[in-house]
Short mmCIF file of C-alpha atoms and ligand atoms in Angstrom, two decimals:
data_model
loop_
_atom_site.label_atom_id
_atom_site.label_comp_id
_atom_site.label_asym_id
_atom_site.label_seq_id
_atom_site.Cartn_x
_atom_site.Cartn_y
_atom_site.Cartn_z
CA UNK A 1 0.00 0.00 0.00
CA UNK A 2 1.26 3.49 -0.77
CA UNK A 3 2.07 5.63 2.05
CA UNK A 4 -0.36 8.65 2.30
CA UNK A 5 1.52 12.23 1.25
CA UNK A 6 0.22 15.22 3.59
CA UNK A 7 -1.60 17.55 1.82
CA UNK A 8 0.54 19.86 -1.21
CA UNK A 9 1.45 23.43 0.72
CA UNK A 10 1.06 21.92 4.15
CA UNK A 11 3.69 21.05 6.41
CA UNK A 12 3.62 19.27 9.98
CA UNK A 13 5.28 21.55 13.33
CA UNK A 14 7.72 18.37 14.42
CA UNK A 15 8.52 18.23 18.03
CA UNK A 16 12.11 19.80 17.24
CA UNK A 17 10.49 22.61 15.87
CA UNK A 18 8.17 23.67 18.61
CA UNK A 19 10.24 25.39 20.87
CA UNK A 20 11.01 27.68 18.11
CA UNK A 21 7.12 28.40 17.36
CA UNK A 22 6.23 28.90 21.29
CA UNK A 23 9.32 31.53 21.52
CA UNK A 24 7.65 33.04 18.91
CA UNK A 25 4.39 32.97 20.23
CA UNK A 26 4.66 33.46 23.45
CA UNK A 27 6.83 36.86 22.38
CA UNK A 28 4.24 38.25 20.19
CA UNK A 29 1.57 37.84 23.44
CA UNK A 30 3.40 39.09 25.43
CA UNK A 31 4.30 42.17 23.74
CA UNK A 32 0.37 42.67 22.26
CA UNK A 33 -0.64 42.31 26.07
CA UNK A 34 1.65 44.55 27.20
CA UNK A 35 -0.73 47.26 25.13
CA UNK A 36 -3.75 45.96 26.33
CA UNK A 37 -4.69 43.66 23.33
CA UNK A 38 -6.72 40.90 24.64
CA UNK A 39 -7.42 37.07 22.52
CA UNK A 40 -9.98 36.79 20.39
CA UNK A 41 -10.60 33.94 18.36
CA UNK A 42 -13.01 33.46 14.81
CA UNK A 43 -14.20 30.68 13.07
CA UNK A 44 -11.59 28.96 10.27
CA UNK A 45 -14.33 29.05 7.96
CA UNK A 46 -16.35 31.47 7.29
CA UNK A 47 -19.31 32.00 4.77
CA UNK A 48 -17.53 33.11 1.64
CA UNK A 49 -19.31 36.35 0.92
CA UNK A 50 -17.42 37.52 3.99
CA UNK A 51 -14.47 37.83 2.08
CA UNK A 52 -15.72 38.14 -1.21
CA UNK A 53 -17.39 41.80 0.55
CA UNK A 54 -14.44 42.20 2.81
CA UNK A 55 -11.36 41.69 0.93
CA UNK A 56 -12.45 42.20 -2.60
CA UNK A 57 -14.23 40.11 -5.23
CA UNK A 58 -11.68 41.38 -7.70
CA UNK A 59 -8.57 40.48 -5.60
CA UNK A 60 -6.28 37.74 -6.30
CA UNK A 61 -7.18 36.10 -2.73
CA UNK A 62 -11.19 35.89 -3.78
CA UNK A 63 -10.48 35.27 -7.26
CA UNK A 64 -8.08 32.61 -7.02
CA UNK A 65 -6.74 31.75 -3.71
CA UNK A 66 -9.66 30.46 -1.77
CA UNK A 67 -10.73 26.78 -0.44
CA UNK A 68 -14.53 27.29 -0.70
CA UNK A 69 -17.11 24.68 -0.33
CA UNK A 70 -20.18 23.78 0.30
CA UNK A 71 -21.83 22.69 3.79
CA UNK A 72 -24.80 20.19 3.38
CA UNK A 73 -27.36 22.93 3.02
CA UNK A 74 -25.91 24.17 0.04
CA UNK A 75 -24.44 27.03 2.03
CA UNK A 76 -20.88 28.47 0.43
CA UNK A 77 -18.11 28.43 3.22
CA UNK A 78 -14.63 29.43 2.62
CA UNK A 79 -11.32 28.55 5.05
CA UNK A 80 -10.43 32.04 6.27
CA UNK A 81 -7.61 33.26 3.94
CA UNK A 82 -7.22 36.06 6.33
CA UNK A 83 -8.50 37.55 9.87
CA UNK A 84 -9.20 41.04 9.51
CA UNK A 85 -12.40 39.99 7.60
CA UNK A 86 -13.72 37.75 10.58
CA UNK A 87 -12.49 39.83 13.81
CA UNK A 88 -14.41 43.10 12.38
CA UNK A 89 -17.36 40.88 11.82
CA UNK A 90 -17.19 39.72 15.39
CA UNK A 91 -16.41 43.12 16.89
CA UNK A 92 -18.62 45.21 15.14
CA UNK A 93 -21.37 42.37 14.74
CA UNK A 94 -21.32 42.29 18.41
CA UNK A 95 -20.77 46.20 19.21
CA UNK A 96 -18.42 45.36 21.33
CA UNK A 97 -16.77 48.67 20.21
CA UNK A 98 -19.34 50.29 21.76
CA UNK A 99 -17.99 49.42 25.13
CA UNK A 100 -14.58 49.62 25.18
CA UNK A 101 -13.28 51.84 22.28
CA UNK A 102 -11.19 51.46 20.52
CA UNK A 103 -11.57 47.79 21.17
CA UNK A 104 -7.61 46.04 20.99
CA UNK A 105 -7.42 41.96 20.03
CA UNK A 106 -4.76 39.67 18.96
CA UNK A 107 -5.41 36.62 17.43
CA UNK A 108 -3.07 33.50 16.32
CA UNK A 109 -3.53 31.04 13.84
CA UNK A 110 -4.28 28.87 10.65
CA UNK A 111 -5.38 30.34 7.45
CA UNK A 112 -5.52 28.80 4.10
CA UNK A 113 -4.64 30.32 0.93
CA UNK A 114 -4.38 28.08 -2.65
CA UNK A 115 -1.13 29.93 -3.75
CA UNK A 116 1.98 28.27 -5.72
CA UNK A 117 3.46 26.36 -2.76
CA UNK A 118 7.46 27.11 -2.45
CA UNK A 119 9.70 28.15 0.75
CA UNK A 120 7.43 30.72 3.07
CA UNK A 121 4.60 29.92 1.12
CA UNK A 122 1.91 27.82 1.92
CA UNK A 123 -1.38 26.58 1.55
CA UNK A 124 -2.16 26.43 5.01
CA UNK A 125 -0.28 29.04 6.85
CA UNK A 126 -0.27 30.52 10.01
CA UNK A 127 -0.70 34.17 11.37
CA UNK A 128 -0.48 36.24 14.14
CA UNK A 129 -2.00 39.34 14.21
CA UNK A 130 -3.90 42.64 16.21
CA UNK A 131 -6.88 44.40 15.26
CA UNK A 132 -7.08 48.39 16.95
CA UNK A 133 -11.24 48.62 16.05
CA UNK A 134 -13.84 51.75 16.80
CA UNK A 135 -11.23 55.04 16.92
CA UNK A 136 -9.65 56.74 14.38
CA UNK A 137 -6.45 58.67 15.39
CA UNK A 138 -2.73 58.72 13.56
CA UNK A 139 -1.57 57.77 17.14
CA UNK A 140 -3.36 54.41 16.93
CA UNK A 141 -1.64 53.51 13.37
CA UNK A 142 1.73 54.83 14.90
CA UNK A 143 0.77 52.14 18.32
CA UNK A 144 -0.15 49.01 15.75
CA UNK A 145 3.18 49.69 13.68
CA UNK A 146 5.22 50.28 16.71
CA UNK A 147 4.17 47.14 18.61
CA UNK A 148 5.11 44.58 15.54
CA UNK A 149 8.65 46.63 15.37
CA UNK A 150 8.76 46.11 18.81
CA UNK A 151 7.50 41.83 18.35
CA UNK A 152 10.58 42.26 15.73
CA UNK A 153 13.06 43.52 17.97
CA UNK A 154 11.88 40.77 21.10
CA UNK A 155 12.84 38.28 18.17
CA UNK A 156 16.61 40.05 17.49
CA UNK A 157 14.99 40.49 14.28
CA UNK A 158 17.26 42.87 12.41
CA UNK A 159 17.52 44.58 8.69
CA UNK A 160 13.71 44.63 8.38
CA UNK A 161 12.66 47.53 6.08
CA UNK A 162 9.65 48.88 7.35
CA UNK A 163 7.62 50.60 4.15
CA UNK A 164 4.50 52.61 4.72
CA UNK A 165 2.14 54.44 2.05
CA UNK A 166 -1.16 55.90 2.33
CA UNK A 167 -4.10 54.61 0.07
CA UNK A 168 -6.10 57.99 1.23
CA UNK A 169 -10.18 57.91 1.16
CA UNK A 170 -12.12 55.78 -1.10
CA UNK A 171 -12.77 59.21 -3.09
CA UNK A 172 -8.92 59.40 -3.36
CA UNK A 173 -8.50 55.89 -4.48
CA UNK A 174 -11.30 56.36 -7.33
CA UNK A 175 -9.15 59.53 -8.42
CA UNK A 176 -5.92 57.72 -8.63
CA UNK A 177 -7.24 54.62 -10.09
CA UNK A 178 -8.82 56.64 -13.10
CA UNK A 179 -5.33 58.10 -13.05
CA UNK A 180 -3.62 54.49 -13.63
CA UNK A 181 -6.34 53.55 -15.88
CA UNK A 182 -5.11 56.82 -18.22
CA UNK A 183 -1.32 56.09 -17.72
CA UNK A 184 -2.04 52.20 -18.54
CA UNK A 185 -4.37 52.23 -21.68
CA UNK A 186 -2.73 53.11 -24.15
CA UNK A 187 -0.41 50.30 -23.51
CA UNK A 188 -3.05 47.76 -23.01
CA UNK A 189 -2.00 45.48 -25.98
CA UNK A 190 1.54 44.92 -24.44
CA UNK A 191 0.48 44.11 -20.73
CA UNK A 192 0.04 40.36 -19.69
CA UNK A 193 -3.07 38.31 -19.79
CA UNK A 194 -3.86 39.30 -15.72
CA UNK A 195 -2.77 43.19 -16.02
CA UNK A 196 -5.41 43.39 -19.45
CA UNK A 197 -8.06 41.92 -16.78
CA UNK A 198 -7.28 43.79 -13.82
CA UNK A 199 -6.87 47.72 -15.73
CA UNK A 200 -10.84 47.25 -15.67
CA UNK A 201 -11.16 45.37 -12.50
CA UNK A 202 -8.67 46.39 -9.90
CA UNK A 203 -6.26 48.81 -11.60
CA UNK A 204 -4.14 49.36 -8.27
CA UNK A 205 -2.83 46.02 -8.98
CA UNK A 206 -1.01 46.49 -11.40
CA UNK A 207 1.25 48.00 -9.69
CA UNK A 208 2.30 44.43 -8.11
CA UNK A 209 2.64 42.63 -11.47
CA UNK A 210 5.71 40.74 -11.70
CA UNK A 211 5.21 40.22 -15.53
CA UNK A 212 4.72 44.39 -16.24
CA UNK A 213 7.35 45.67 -14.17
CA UNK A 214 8.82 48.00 -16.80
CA UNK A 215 5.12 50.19 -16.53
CA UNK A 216 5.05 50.53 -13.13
CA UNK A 217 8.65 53.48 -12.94
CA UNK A 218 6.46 55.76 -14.86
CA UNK A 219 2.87 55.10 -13.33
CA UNK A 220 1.28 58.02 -11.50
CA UNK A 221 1.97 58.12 -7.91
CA UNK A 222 -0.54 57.69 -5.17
CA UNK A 223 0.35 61.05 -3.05
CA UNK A 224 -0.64 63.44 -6.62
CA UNK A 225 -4.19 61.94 -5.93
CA UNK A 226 -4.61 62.36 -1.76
CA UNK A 227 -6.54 65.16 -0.56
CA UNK A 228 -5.76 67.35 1.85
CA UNK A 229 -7.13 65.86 4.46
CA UNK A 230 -5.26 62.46 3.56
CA UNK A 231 -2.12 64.08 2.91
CA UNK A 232 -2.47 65.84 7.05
CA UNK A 233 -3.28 62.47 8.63
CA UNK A 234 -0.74 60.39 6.67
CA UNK A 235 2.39 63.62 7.72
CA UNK A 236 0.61 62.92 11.34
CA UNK A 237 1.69 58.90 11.00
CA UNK A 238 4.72 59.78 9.81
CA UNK A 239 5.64 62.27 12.55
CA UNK A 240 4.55 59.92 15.04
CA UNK A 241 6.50 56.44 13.95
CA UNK A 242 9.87 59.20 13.95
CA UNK A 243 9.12 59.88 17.17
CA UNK A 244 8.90 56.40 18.75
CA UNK A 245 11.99 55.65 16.78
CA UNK A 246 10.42 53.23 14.25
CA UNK A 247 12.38 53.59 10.62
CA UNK A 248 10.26 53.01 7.80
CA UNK A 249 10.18 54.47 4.02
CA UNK A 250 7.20 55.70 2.13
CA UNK A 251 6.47 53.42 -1.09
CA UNK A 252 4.24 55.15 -2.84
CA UNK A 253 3.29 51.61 -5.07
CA UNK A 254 3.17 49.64 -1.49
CA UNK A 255 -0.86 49.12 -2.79
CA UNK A 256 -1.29 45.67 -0.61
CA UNK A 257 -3.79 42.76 -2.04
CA UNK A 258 -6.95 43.39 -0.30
CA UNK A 259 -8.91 46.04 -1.41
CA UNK A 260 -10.43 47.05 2.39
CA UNK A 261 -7.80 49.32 3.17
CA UNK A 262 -8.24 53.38 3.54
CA UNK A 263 -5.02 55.82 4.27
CA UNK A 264 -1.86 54.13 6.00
CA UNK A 265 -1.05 50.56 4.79
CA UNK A 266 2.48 49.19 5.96
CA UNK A 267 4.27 45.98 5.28
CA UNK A 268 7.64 44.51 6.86
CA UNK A 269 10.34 43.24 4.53
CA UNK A 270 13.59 41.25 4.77
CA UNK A 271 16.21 40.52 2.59
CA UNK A 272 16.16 36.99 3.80
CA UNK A 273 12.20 36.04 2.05
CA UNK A 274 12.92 36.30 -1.33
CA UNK A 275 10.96 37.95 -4.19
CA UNK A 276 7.27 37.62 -4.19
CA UNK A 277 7.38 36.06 -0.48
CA UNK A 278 10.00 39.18 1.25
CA UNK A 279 7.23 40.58 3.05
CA UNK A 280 7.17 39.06 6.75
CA UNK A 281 3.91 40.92 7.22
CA UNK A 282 1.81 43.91 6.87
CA UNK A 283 -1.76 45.26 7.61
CA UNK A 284 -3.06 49.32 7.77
CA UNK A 285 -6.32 51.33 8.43
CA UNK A 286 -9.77 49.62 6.97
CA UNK A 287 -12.30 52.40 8.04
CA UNK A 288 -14.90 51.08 5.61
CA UNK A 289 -14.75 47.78 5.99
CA UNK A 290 -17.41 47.05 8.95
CA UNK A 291 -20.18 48.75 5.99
CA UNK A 292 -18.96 46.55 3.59
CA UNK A 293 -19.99 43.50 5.69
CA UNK A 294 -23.79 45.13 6.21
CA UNK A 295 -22.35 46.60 9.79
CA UNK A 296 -22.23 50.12 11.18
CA UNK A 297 -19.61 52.09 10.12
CA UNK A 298 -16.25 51.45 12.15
CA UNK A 299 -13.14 52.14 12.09
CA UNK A 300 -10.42 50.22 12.44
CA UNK A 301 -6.12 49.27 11.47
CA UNK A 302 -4.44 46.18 12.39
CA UNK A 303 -1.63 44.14 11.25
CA UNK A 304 -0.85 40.11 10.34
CA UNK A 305 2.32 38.34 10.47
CA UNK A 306 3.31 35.20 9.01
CA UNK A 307 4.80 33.00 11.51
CA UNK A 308 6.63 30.86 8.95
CA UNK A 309 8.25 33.70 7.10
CA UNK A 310 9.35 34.92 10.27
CA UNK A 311 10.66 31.92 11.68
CA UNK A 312 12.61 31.62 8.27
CA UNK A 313 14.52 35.16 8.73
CA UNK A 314 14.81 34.14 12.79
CA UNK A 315 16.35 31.01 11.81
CA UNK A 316 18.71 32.30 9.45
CA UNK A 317 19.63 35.40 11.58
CA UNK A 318 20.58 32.25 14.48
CA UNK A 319 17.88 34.50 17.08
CA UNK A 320 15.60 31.08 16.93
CA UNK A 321 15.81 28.32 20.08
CA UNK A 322 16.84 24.97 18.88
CA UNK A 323 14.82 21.97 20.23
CA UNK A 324 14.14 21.94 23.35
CA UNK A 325 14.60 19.04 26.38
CA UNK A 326 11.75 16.74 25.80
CA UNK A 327 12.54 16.27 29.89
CA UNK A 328 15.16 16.63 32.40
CA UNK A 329 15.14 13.13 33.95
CA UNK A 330 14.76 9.87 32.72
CA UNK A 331 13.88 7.20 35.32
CA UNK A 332 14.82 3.87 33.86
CA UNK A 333 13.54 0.18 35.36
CA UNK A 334 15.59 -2.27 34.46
CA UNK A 335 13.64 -5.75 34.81
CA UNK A 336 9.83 -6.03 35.84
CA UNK A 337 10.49 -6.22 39.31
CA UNK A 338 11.51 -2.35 39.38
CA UNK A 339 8.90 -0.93 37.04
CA UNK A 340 6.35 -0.29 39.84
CA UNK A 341 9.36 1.27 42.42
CA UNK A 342 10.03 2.96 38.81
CA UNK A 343 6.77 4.48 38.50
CA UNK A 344 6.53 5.80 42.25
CA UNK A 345 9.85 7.54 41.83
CA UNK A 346 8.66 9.05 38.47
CA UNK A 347 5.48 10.19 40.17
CA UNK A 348 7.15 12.02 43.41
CA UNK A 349 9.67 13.54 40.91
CA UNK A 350 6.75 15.12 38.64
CA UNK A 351 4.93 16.23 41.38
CA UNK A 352 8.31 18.62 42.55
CA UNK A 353 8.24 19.71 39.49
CA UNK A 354 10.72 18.20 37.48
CA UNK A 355 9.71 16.78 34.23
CA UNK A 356 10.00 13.30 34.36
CA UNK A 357 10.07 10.05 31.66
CA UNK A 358 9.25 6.69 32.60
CA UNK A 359 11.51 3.92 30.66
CA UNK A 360 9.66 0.73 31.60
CA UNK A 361 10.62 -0.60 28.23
CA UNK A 362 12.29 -3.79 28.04
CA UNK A 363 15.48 -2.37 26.04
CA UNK A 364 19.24 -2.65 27.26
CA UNK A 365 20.38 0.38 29.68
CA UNK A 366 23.01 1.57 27.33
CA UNK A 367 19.76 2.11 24.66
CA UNK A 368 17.94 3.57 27.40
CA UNK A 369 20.97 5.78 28.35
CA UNK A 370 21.14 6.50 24.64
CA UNK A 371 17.37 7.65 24.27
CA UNK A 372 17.83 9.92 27.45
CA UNK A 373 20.44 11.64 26.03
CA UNK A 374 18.13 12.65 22.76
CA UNK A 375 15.23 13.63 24.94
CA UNK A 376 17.82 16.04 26.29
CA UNK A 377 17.20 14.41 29.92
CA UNK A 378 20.46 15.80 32.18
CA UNK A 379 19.49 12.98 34.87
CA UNK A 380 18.86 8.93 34.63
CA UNK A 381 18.06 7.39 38.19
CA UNK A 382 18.15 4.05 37.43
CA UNK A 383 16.60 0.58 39.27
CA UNK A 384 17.25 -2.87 38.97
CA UNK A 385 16.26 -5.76 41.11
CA UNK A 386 19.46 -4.69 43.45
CA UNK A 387 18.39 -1.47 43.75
CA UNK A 388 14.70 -2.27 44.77
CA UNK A 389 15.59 -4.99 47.18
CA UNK A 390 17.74 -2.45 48.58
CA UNK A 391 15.91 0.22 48.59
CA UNK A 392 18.28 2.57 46.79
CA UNK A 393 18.55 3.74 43.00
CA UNK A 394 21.74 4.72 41.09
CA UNK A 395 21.79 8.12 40.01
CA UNK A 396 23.69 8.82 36.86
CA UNK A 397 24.73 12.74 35.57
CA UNK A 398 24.35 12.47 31.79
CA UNK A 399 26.55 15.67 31.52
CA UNK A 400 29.92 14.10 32.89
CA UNK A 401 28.80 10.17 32.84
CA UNK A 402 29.26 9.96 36.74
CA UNK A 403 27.04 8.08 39.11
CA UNK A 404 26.05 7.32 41.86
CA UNK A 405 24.02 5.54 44.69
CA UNK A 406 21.13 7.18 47.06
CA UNK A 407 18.16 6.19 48.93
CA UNK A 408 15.10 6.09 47.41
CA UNK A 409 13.59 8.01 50.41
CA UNK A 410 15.99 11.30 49.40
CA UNK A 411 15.70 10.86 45.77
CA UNK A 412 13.78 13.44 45.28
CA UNK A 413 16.61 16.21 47.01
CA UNK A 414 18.73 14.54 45.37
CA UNK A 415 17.67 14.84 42.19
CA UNK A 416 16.35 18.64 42.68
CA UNK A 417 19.84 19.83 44.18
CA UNK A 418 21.62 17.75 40.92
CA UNK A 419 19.69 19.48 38.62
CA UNK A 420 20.24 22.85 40.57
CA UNK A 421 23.64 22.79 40.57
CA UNK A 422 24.16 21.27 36.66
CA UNK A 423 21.56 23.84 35.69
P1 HAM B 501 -1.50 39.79 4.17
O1 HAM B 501 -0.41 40.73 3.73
O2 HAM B 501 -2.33 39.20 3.08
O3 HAM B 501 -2.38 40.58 5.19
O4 HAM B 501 -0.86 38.61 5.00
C1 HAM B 501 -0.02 38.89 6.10
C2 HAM B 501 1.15 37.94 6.12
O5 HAM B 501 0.71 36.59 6.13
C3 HAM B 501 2.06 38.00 4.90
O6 HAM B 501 2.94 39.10 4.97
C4 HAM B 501 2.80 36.68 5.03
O7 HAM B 501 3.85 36.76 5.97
C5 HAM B 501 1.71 35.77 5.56
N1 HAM B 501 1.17 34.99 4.43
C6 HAM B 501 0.20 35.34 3.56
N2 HAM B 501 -0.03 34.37 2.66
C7 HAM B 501 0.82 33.35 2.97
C8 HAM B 501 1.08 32.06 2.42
N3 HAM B 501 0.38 31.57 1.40
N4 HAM B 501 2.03 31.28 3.00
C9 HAM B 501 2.73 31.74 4.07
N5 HAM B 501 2.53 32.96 4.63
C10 HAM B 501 1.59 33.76 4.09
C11 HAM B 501 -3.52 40.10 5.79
O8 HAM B 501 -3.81 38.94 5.84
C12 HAM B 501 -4.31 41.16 6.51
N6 HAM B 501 -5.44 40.51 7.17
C13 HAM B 501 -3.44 41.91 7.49
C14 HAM B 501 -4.20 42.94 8.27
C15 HAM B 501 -4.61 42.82 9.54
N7 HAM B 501 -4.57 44.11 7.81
C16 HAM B 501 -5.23 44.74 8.75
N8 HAM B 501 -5.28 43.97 9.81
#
């Protein structure tokens, strides 16, 4: 029988890879908590007009990214291909914004997204992200941008190139897309398949075309169609990130692929992600997104990062933990008549805290000693039928091989003021 493949663009989170992901994790809570951001959590499916509304029916995500299906009502659901979408559905849906405004969440986790699979890119993925919803103030976009810098800099994350740009009003997007409509028409017969579709569905992405590159110099820039009012916030933003020390660089053709977002949108790049896939993460203001989705108006900006991606740059900037100890002792009965005295002695150990394998297998102790030493285990107490008639056990350092014999009765010192002092 053929063994079964995982899925194509999935990958499994091995054990030697998880101490890596929880560092990761447990960085990007702490710092979101640290600004008040509390957990929220969505659905992984959703229905699909959610995102066909929210992120854009015209966008490459909706168009051609999605894994949609039916439920057995006939009902069209679609694996979340991003959060933003969901957590303003919740939020708003639920006026929670109402109460506390403007209302902070994080969120972690899977999304799904039928792209090309190839190194930091995947069809299921995972994110991590923080939604800022009901207030509308340059000092919030300077707080969302500032905390992933600062997620960045918990990692040792360094060379990121921060680049911000401001999309303006949807009045100010109409202007410049009729402006990159004018610029791009007369060259329609030379632009690919995509760019001939897109010029009358979503001209701002042309801009991203890796086919039409040589356009995209002379296209009309973003800032000649802001109004005033655009152009005041986005200086505000600007000011602000200087003053907390954040670097970034305006790109005015930084147009991101959902079509929610009004005024600032930001992404993170590294040298390390190459190409299509340098961009470790990026979000920005969505102030009309809550209508599009049927709810009251409400404001919002936010940001998701792709926990691959950044694990990629972490690993190859050497910031990323290795594995980690599965445990730090190994107790190891040797014969049946110890594997009860074993099991005790694993017990009391576990309940002082120290994490604690049984080996009641019947293998030889120099394969036992071996497997201790790749759980990462810095302890064996070992009993045989000498030990349990005697009442002791035979401790053995697995960082200088030496070992020796103790009382059951003070094991548990024992081991606590070994592991203290080898610590
Ligand atoms: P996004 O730029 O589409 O934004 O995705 C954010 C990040 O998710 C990307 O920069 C990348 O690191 C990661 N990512 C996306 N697709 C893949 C993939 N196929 N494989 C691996 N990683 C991937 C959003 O999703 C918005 N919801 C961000 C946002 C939040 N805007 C406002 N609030």
């Amino acid at each position: 029988m053929t063994a079964i493949a995982p899925p194509r663009g999935t990958k499994d989170i091995l054990p030697s890879e998880s101490a890596a992901w929880r560092w990761l994790l447990d960085t990007h809570r702490r710092v979101v908590e640290g600004h008040g951001y509390q957990a929220i959590e969505t659905p992984i499916f959703e229905s699909t007009e959610l995102f066909a509304r929210g992120v854009g029916a015209d966008t490459d995500i909706v168009e051609k990214q999605m894994f949609t299906f039916s439920d057995r009502g006939g009902r069209s659901l679609t694996l979340r291909p991003e959060g933003t979408a969901g957590v303003v559905r919740a939020v708003a849906g639920n006026r929670l914004d109402q109460e506390i405004r403007p209302l902070r969440v994080h969120y972690a986790g899977p999304f799904f997204r039928a792209e090309r699979p190839q190194a930091g890119r995947q069809h299921q993925f995972t994110q991590i992200g923080i939604e800022c919803i009901g207030d509308r103030s340059p000092e919030l976009d300077v707080e969302v941008i500032e905390i992933a810098n600062s997620f960045f800099a918990g990692l040792g994350i360094t060379g990121l190139k921060l680049q911000i740009n401001s999309l303006g009003t949807p009045d100010d997007r109409s202007t410049y897309r009729r402006a990159l409509v004018d610029y791009y028409r007369p060259h329609r017969d030379e632009l690919c398949d995509d760019c001939r579709r897109r010029l009358e569905t979503n001209p701002l992405r042309l801009l991203d075309c890796k086919t039409d590159q040589r356009f995209v110099a002379g296209a009309p820039m973003i800032w000649d169609s802001l109004s005033e009012p655009s152009r005041v916030y986005f200086t505000a933003v600007q000011a602000g990130l200087e003053h907390a020390g954040v670097d970034g660089s305006v790109n005015p053709r930084l147009v991101r692929g959902l079509d929610y977002y009004t005024d600032t949108t930001f992404e993170f790049w590294h040298e390390t992600l190459h190409g299509a896939q340098n961009a470790l993460g990026g979000g920005g203001r969505y102030d009309g997104l809550a209508e599009l989705l049927g709810l009251p108006a409400t404001p919002g900006i936010g940001y998701a990062l792709g926990v691959e991606r950044t694990l990629i740059v972490a690993r190859a900037l050497g910031t990323a933990p290795g594995p980690a100890p599965a445990c730090e002792v190994v107790v190891c009965a040797l014969g049946p008549a110890s594997t009860l005295t074993c099991a005790a002695v694993a017990r009391t150990l576990r309940s002082a805290g120290v994490r604690t394998v049984l080996d009641a297998s019947d293998r030889r102790l120099d394969r036992k000693l071996r497997n201790a030493d790749r759980l990462g285990a810095r302890v064996c107490v070992i009993v045989g039928d000498d030990e349990v008639a005697a009442g002791t056990a035979a401790i053995r350092d697995l960082r200088d091989r030496s070992q020796h014999t103790a009382p059951q009765a003070r094991l548990e010192e024992t081991i606590l003021s070994l592991l203290e002092t080898s610590g």
